Amino acid sequence: MSTEYVYMQEKYVEKENAKISVMTHAFMYGTSVFEGIRAYYNKEENQMYAFRVKEHFERLHASAKIMHINCDKSVDELCRITKELLKKNQYKTDVYIRPTLYKSGQSVSASLLGCEDDLLIFSAPLGDYSPLEKGLKVCVSNWKRNSDNSIPPRAKIGGAYANAALMSTEAKLAGFDDAIALNDAGEVAEGSIMNLFLVKGNKLITPDTTQSILDGITRNTVIAIAKDLNLEVEERKIQRTELYLADEAFYCGTSAQIVPISSIDNRNLGSGEVGEIVKKLQKEYFDVVKGRIDKYKEWCMPDYD
Ligand code: PMP
């Protein structure tokens, strides 16, 4: 593989030379905010399309604001740097892009004040995170999702992912594929690192954005395409036992994409097979992210000249 580049400290550096100090504040305290973006390679056009990059950088700015992390670059500048990075890396496969704004200073005080910030963006080839045809067997986690008054889930904060790691590890050790997080109030929040939808009849039901969830960009995409497929969408509180009575369910997220769930806490959903509505949404989703649907083409940023 040819040289891969990473953007940090305002320049593009070779990946093996992209290093930070062991005393970096973000490493010690998890004081970073980040995004995960996917870019899909279109072989016929020899073009890379990065999906909803603008929305990801808008959310990065919002997360940074919450965490007192300074970003002196506009959304347009961040898009331009990402494009440049992908152009330099010249992948011929689907990739994952990880922009991070982090406390790069070397202070041992936990305070966010008086500590320098930096922007780092790396990219790497990435296939499917979970199998897309097989339904996952998942459980409700014993761990609760961090709340708006502890580590706000609305912001994508590096340190918050210890919570996700505990959840998915516990689920895997217990023989499940992944977990569902409840919030402090005991209502359904989301997956470990994905949003969650239930299907009941012709309706999609998903926790609203005050339920301790990340306001997911894939969630927003699913809501848009659901309307095109004449599915009703309800955003509201969901109780745990509603999970067991859903006809179908799925996780969604940038890295997960759309992943069907076939059982929750050992209760099969519907027939226990992957449902028809999830399959339709998956198909539509991949057409959208690969730039095959004109209406949504503006969401796909071409990266190669
Ligand atoms: N919730 C959490 C906790 C996540 O980490 C992610 C992945 N970013 C999501 C939901 C899905 O968000 P998105 O669709 O914007 O990737």
JSON list of C-alpha atoms and ligand atoms in Angstrom, two decimals, residues 34-36 56 59 145 156 161 190-195 213-219 252-255, ligand 1:
[
{"chain": "A", "resi": 34, "resn": "PHE", "atom": "CA", "xyz": [-14.81, 13.38, 17.14]},
{"chain": "A", "resi": 35, "resn": "GLU", "atom": "CA", "xyz": [-16.78, 12.23, 14.11]},
{"chain": "A", "resi": 36, "resn": "GLY", "atom": "CA", "xyz": [-16.91, 9.04, 12.13]},
{"chain": "A", "resi": 56, "resn": "HIS", "atom": "CA", "xyz": [-20.74, 15.67, 10.47]},
{"chain": "A", "resi": 59, "resn": "ARG", "atom": "CA", "xyz": [-22.01, 18.28, 14.74]},
{"chain": "A", "resi": 145, "resn": "ARG", "atom": "CA", "xyz": [-26.13, 5.49, 29.01]},
{"chain": "A", "resi": 156, "resn": "LYS", "atom": "CA", "xyz": [-19.57, 12.94, 20.58]},
{"chain": "A", "resi": 161, "resn": "TYR", "atom": "CA", "xyz": [-16.97, 5.81, 24.76]},
{"chain": "A", "resi": 190, "resn": "GLU", "atom": "CA", "xyz": [-29.81, 3.64, 21.70]},
{"chain": "A", "resi": 191, "resn": "GLY", "atom": "CA", "xyz": [-27.26, 0.96, 20.89]},
{"chain": "A", "resi": 192, "resn": "SER", "atom": "CA", "xyz": [-23.66, 0.99, 22.16]},
{"chain": "A", "resi": 193, "resn": "ILE", "atom": "CA", "xyz": [-22.50, 3.14, 19.23]},
{"chain": "A", "resi": 194, "resn": "MET", "atom": "CA", "xyz": [-25.59, 3.24, 17.03]},
{"chain": "A", "resi": 195, "resn": "ASN", "atom": "CA", "xyz": [-29.12, 4.60, 17.10]},
{"chain": "A", "resi": 213, "resn": "ILE", "atom": "CA", "xyz": [-28.88, 9.65, 22.48]},
{"chain": "A", "resi": 214, "resn": "LEU", "atom": "CA", "xyz": [-26.53, 10.99, 19.88]},
{"chain": "A", "resi": 215, "resn": "ASP", "atom": "CA", "xyz": [-28.59, 12.89, 17.29]},
{"chain": "A", "resi": 216, "resn": "GLY", "atom": "CA", "xyz": [-27.38, 10.53, 14.61]},
{"chain": "A", "resi": 217, "resn": "ILE", "atom": "CA", "xyz": [-26.88, 11.50, 11.00]},
{"chain": "A", "resi": 218, "resn": "THR", "atom": "CA", "xyz": [-27.83, 8.01, 9.84]},
{"chain": "A", "resi": 219, "resn": "ARG", "atom": "CA", "xyz": [-30.94, 8.24, 12.07]},
{"chain": "A", "resi": 252, "resn": "CYS", "atom": "CA", "xyz": [-28.19, 2.47, 12.41]},
{"chain": "A", "resi": 253, "resn": "GLY", "atom": "CA", "xyz": [-25.03, 4.54, 12.38]},
{"chain": "A", "resi": 254, "resn": "THR", "atom": "CA", "xyz": [-22.26, 5.63, 10.07]},
{"chain": "A", "resi": 255, "resn": "SER", "atom": "CA", "xyz": [-20.03, 2.63, 10.73]},
{"chain": "B", "resi": 1, "resn": "PMP", "atom": "N1", "xyz": [-25.01, 6.81, 18.87]},
{"chain": "B", "resi": 1, "resn": "PMP", "atom": "C1", "xyz": [-23.72, 6.75, 19.25]},
{"chain": "B", "resi": 1, "resn": "PMP", "atom": "C2", "xyz": [-23.38, 6.67, 20.69]},
{"chain": "B", "resi": 1, "resn": "PMP", "atom": "C3", "xyz": [-22.71, 6.74, 18.28]},
{"chain": "B", "resi": 1, "resn": "PMP", "atom": "O1", "xyz": [-21.42, 6.69, 18.64]},
{"chain": "B", "resi": 1, "resn": "PMP", "atom": "C4", "xyz": [-23.05, 6.79, 16.91]},
{"chain": "B", "resi": 1, "resn": "PMP", "atom": "C5", "xyz": [-21.98, 6.75, 15.87]},
{"chain": "B", "resi": 1, "resn": "PMP", "atom": "N2", "xyz": [-21.51, 8.03, 15.57]},
{"chain": "B", "resi": 1, "resn": "PMP", "atom": "C6", "xyz": [-24.41, 6.87, 16.57]},
{"chain": "B", "resi": 1, "resn": "PMP", "atom": "C7", "xyz": [-25.36, 6.87, 17.58]},
{"chain": "B", "resi": 1, "resn": "PMP", "atom": "C8", "xyz": [-24.83, 6.99, 15.13]},
{"chain": "B", "resi": 1, "resn": "PMP", "atom": "O2", "xyz": [-24.54, 8.29, 14.68]},
{"chain": "B", "resi": 1, "resn": "PMP", "atom": "P1", "xyz": [-24.23, 8.60, 13.16]},
{"chain": "B", "resi": 1, "resn": "PMP", "atom": "O3", "xyz": [-25.35, 8.03, 12.39]},
{"chain": "B", "resi": 1, "resn": "PMP", "atom": "O4", "xyz": [-24.22, 10.08, 13.10]},
{"chain": "B", "resi": 1, "resn": "PMP", "atom": "O5", "xyz": [-22.95, 7.97, 12.82]}
]
